Coordinates of N, CA, C and O in Angstrom, one line a residue:
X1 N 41.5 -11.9 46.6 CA 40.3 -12.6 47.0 C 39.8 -11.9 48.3 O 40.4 -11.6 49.3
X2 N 38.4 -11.9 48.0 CA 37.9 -10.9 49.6 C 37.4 -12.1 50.7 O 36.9 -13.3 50.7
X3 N 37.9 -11.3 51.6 CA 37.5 -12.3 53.0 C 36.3 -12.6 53.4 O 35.8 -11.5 53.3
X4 N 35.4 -13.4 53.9 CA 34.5 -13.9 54.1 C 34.2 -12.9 55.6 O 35.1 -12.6 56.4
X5 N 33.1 -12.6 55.7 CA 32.5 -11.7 57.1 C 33.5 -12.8 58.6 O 34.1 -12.3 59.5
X6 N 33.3 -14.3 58.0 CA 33.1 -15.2 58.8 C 35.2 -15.0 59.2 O 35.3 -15.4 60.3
X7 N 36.3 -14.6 58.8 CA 37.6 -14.5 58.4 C 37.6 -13.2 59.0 O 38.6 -13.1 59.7
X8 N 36.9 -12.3 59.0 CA 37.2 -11.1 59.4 C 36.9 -11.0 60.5 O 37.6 -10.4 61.4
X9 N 35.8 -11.6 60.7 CA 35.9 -11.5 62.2 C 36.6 -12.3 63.3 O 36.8 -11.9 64.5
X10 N 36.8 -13.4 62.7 CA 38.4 -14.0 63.7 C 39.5 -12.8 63.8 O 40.0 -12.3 64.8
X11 N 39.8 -12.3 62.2 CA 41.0 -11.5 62.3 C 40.3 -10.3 63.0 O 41.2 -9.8 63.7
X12 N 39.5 -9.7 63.1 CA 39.3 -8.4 64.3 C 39.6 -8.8 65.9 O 40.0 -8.1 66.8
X13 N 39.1 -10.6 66.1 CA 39.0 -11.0 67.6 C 40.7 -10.8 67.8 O 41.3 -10.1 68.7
X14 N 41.3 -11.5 66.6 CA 43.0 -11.6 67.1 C 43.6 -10.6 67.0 O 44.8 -10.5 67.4
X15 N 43.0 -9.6 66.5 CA 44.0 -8.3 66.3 C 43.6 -7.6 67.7 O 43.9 -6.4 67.7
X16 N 42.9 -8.2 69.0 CA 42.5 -7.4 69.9 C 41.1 -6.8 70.4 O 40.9 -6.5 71.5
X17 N 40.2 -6.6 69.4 CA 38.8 -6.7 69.3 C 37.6 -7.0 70.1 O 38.0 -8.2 70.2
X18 N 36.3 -6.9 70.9 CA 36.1 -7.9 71.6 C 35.0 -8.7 70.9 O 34.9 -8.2 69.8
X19 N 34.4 -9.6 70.9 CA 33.3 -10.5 70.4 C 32.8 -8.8 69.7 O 33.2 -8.2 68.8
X20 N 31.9 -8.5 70.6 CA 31.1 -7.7 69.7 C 31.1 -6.9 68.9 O 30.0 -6.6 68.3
X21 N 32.4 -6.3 68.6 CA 33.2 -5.4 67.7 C 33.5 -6.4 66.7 O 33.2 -6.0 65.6
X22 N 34.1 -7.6 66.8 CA 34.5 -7.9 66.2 C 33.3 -8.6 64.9 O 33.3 -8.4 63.6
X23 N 32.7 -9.1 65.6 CA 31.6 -9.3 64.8 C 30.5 -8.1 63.8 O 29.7 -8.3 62.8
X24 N 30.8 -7.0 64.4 CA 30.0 -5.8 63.9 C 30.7 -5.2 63.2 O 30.3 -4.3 62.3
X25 N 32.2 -5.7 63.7 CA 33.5 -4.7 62.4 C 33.8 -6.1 61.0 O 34.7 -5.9 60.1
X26 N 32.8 -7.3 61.0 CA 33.2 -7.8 59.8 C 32.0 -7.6 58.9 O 31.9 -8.2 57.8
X27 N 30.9 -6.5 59.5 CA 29.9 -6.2 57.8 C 30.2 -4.6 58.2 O 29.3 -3.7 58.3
X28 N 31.5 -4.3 58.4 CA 31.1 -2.0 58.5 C 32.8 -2.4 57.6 O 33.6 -3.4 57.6
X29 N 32.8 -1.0 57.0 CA 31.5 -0.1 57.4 C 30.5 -0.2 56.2 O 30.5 -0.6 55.0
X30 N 29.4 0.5 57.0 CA 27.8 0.4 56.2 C 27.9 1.8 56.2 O 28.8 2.4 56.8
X31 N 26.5 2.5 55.1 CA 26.5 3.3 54.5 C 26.1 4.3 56.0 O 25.2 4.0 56.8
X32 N 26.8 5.3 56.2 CA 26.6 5.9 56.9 C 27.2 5.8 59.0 O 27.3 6.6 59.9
X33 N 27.5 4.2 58.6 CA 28.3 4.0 60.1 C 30.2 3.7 59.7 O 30.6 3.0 58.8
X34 N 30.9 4.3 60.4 CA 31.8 4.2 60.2 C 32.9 3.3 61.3 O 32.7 3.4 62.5
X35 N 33.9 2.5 60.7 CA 34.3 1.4 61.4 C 34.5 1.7 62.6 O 34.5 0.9 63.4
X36 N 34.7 3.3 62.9 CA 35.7 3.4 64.5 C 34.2 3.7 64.8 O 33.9 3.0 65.7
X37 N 33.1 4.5 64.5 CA 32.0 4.4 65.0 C 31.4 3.0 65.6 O 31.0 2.9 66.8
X38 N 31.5 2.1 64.7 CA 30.9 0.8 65.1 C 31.8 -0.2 66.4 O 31.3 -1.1 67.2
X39 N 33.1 0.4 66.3 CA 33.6 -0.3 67.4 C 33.3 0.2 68.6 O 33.0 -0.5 69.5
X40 N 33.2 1.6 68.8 CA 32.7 2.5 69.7 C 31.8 2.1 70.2 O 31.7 1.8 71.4
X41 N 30.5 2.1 69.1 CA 29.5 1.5 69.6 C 29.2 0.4 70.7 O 28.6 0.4 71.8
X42 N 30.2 -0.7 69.7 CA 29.8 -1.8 70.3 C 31.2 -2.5 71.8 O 31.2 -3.6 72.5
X43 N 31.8 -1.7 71.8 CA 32.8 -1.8 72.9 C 32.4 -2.0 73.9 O 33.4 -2.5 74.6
X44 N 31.4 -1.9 74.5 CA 30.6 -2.0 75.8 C 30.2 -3.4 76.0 O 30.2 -3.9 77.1
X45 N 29.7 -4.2 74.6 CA 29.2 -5.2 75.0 C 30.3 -6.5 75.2 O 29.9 -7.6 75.5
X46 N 31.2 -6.2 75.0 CA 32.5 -7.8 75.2 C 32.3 -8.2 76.5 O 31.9 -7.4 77.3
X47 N 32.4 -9.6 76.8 CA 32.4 -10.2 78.2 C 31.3 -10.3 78.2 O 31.1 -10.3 79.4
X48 N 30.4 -10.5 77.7 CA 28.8 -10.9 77.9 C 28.3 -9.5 78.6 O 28.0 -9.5 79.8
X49 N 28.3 -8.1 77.6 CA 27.9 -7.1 78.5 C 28.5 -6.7 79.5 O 28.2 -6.9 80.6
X50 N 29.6 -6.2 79.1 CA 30.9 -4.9 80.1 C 31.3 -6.2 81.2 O 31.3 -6.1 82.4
X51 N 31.6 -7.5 80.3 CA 32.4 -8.7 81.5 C 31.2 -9.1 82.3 O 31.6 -10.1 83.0
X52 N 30.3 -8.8 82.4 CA 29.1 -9.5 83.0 C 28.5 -10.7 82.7 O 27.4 -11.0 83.1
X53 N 29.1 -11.4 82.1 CA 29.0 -12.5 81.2 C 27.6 -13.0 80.9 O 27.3 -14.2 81.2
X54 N 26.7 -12.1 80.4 CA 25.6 -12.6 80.2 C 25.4 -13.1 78.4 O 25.8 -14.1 77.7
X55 N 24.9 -12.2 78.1 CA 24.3 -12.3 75.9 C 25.9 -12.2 75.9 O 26.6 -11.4 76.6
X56 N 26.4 -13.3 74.9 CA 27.8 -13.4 74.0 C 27.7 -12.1 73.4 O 26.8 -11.6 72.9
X57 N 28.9 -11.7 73.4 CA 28.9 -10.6 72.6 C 28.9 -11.1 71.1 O 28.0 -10.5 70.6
X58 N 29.4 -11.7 70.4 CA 29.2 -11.9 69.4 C 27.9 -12.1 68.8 O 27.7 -11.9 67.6
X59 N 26.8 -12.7 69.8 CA 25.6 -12.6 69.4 C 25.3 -11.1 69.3 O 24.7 -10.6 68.4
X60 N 25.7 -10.5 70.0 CA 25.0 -9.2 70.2 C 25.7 -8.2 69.2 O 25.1 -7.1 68.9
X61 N 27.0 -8.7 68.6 CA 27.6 -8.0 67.6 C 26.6 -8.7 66.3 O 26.2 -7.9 65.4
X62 N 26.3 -9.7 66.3 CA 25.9 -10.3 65.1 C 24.1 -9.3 65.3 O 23.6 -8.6 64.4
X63 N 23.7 -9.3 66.2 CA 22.0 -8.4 66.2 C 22.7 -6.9 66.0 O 22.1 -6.2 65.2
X64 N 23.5 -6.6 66.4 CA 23.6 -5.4 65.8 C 23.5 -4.6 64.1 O 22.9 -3.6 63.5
X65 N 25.0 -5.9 63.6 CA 25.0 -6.0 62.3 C 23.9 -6.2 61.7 O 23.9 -5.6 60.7
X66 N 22.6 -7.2 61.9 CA 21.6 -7.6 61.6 C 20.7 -6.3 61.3 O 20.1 -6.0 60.2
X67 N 20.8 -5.7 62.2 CA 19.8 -4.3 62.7 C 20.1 -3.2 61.7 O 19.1 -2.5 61.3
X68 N 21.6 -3.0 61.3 CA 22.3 -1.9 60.5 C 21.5 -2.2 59.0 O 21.0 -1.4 58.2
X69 N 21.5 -3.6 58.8 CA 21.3 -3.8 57.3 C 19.6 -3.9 57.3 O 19.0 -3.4 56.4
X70 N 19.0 -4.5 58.5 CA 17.5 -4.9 57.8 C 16.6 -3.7 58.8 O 15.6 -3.2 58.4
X71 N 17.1 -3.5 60.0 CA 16.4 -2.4 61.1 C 15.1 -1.8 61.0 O 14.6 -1.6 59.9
X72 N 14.5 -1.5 61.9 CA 13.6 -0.1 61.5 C 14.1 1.1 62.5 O 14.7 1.1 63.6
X73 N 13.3 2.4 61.6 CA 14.0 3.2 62.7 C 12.5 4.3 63.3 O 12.4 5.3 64.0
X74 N 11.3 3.6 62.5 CA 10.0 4.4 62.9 C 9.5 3.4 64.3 O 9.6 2.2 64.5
X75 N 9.1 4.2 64.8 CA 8.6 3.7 66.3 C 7.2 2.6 65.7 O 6.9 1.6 66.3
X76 N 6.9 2.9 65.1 CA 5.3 2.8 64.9 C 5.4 1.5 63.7 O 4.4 0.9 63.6
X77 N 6.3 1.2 63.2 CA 6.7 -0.1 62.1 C 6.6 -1.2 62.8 O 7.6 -1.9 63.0
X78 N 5.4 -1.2 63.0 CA 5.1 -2.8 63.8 C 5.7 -4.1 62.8 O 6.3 -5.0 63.3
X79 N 5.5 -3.9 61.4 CA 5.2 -4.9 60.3 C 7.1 -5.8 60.6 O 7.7 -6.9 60.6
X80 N 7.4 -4.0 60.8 CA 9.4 -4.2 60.4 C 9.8 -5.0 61.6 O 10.5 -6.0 61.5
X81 N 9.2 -4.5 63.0 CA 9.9 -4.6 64.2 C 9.3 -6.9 64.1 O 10.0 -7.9 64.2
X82 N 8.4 -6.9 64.0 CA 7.9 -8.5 63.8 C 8.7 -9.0 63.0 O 8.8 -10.2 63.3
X83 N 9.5 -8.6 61.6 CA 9.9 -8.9 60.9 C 11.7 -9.6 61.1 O 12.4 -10.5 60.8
X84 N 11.7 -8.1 62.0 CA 13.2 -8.1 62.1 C 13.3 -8.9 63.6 O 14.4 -9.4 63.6
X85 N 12.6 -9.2 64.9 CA 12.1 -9.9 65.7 C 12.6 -11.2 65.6 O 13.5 -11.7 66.2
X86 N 11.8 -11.6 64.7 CA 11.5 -12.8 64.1 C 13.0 -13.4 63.5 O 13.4 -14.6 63.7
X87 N 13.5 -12.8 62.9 CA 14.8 -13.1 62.5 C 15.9 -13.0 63.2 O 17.0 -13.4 62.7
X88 N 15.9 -12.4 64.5 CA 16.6 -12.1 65.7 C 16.2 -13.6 66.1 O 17.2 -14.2 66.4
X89 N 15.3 -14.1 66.3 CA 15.1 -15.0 67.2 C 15.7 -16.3 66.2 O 16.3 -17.2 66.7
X90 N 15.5 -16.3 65.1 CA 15.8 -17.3 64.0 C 17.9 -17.6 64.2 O 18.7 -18.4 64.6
X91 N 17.8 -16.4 63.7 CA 19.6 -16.2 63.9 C 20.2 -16.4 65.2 O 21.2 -17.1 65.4
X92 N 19.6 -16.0 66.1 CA 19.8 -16.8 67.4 C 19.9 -17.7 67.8 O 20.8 -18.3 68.3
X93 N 18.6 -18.1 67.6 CA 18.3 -19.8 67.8 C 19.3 -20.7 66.9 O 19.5 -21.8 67.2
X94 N 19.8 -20.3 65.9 CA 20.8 -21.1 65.0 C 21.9 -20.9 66.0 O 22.1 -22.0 66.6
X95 N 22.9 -19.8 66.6 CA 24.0 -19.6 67.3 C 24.0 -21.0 68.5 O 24.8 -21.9 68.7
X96 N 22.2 -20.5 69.4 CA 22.5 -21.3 70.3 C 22.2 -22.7 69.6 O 23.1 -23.3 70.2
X97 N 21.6 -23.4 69.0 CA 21.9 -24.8 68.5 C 23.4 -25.1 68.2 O 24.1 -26.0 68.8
X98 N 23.9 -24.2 67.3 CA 25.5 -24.7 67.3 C 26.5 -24.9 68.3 O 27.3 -25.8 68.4
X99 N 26.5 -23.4 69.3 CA 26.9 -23.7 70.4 C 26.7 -24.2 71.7 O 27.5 -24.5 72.6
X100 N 25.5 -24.2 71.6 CA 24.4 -25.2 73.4 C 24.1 -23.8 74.4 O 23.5 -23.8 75.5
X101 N 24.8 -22.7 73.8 CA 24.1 -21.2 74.8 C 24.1 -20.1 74.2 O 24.7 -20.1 73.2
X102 N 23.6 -19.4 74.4 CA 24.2 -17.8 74.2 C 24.6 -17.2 75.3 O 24.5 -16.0 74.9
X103 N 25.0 -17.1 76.4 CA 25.3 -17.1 77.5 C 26.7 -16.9 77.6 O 27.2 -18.0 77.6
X104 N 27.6 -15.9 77.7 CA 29.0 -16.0 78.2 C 29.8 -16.5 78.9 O 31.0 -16.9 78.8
X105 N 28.7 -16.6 80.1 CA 29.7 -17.7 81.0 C 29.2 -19.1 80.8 O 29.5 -20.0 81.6
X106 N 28.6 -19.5 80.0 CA 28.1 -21.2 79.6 C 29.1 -21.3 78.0 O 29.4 -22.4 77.6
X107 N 29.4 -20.4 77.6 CA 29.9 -20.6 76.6 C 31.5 -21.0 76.9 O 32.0 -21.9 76.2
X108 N 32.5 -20.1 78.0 CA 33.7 -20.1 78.4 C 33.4 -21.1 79.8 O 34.3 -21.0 80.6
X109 N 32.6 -21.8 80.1 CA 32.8 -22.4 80.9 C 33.6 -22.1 82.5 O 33.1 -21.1 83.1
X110 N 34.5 -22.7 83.1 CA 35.4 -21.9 83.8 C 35.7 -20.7 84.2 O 35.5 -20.2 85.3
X111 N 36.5 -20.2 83.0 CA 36.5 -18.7 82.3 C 35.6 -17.9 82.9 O 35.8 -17.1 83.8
X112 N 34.6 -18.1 82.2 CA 33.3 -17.6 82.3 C 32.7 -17.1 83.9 O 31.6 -16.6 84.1
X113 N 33.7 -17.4 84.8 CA 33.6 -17.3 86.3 C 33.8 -16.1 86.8 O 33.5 -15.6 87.9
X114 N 34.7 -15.4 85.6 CA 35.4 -14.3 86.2 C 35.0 -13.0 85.5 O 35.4 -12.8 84.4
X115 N 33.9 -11.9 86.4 CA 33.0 -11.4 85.8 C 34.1 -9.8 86.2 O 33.8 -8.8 85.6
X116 N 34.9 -9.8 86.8 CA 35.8 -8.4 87.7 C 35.6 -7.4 85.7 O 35.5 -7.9 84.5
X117 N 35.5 -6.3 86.3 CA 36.0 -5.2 84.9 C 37.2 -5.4 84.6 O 37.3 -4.7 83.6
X118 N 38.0 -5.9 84.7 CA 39.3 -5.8 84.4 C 39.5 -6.7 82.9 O 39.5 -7.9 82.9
X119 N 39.6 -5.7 81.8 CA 40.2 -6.9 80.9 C 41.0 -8.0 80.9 O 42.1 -7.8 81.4
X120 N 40.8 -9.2 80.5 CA 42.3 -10.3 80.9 C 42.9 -9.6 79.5 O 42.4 -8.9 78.6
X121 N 44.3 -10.3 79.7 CA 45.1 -9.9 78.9 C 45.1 -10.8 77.5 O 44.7 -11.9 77.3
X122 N 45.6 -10.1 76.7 CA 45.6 -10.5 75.0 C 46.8 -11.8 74.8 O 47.5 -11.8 73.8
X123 N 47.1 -12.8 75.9 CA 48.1 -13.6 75.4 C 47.8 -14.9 74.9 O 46.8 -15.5 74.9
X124 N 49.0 -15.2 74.4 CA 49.0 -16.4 73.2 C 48.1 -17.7 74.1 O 47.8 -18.8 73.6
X125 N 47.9 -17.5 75.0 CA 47.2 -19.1 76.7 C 45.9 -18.5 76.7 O 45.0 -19.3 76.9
X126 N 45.4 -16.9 76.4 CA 44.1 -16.5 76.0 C 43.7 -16.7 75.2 O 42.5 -17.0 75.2
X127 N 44.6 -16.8 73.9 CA 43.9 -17.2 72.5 C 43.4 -18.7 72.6 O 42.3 -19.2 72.3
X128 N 44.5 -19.3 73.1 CA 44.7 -20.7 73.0 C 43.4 -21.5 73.5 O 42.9 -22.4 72.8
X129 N 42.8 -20.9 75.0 CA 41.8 -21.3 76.0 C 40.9 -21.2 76.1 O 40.2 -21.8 76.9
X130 N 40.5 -20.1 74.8 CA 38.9 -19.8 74.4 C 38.4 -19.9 73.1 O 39.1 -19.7 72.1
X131 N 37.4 -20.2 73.1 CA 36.2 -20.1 72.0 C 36.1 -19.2 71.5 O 35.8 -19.3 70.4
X132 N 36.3 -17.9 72.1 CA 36.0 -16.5 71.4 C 36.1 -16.2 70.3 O 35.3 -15.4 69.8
X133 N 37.4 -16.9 69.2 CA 37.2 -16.3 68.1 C 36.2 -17.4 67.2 O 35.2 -17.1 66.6
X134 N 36.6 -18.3 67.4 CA 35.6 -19.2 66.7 C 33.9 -18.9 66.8 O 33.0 -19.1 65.9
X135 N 33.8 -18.3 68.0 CA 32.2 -18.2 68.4 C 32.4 -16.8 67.3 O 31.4 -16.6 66.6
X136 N 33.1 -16.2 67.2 CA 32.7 -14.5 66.5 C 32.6 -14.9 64.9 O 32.0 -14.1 64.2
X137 N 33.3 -16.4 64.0 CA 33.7 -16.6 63.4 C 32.4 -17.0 63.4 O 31.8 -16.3 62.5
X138 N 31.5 -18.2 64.2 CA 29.9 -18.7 64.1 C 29.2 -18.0 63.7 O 28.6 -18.4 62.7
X139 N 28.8 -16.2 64.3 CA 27.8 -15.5 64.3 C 27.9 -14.8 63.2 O 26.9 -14.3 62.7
X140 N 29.6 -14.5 62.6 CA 29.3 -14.0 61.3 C 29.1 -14.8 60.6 O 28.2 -14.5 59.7
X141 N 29.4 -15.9 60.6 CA 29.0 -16.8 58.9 C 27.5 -17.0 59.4 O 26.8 -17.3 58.4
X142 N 26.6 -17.0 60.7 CA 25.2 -17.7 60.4 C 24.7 -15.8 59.8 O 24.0 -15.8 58.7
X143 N 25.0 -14.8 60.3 CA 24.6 -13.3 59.7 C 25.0 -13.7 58.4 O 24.0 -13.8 57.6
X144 N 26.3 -14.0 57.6 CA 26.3 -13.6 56.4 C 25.6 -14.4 55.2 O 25.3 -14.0 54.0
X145 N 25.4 -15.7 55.8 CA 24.5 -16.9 54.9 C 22.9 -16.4 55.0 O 22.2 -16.4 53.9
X146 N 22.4 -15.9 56.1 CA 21.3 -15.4 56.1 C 21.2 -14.0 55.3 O 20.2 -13.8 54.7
X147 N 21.8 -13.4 55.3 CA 22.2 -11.8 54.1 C 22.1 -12.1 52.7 O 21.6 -11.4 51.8
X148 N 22.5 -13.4 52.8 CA 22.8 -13.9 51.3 C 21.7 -14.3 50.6 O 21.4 -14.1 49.5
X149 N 20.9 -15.4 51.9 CA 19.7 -16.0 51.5 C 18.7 -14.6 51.2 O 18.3 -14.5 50.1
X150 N 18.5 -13.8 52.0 CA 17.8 -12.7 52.1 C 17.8 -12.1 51.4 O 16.8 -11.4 51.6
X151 N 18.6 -11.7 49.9 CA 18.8 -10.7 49.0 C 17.8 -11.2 47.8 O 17.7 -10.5 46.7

C-alpha cells in the first residue's frame, strides 16, 4: 500500500529532515528534480528560513512542491503567475486557518524564541515538544487534496 504525501512527510521529519524538505521530499521526485536535488534545494529554509523563524518551512516546502507541479517558468505568463498566486494564497490560507499562523515562532511558541544557527538536536524531548511533524503532515495533505481536486 503507498503512503499518503501526508505519511511521508512525518516519516522524512523523523528520519531527520527539516519542515521544508520534508514536505518537498513527500511529492519528489518529479520529472526532472531529483530527491537529493530537492532536499538541497530546500535545506535552507527549516527554522522558519535558516532558524529565523519566520514562513514555516513546511509552508514553504508545501509552495515549493506546489510550484514543481503547477509553476510557470516564462517571465511574461501573467495568466500562470495569477493563477498559481492565487492558489498560493488559497493553500496558505487553509495552513493558517488550521494552525492560527504561518509564522515559525507563533507556531512553536516558546521554542520559537530561539532563532541561534545552530541546529537543536534530533532527540526523542524534540520530537516529543513540537508540532513540526504534524505541521509538515498538515501542508502535505492540504497540497495533496488540492492536487487531487485539481486533476
Amino acid at each position: 500500500m503507498s503512503k499518503t504525501a501526508s505519511e511521508r512527510a512525518m516519516e522524512l521529519f523523523l528520519e531527520g529532515y527539516n519542515c521544508a524538505q520534508s514536505v518537498l521530499g513527500a511529492f519528489t521526485p518529479q520529472p526532472g528534480l531529483a530527491f537529493e536535488t530537492a532536499m538541497q534545494l530546500s535545506s535552507g529554509m527549516g527554522g522558519g528560513i535558516g532558524r529565523l523563524r519566520e514562513t514555516c518551512g513546511a509552508v514553504s516546502g508545501m509552495v515549493l512542491a506546489l510550484s514543481l507541479a503547477q509553476g510557470y517558468h516564462s517571465p511574461g505568463d501573467d495568466e500562470k503567475k495569477k493563477e498559481l498566486y492565487a492558489t498560493v494564497q488559497r493553500l496558505v490560507g487553509q495552513f493558517k486557518e488550521e494552525n492560527g499562523s504561518i509564522l515559525c515562532r507563533e507556531l512553536l511558541e516558546e521554542q520559537g524564541k530561539d532563532n541561534s544557527p545552530n541546529p537543536s538536536a534530533r532527540t526523542e524531548a524534540y520530537y516529543h515538544n513540537r508540532p513540526c511533524g504534524e505541521l509538515c503532515a498538515c501542508a502535505a495533505r492540504i497540497l495533496e487534496e488540492y492536487l487531487a481536486q485539481s486533476k
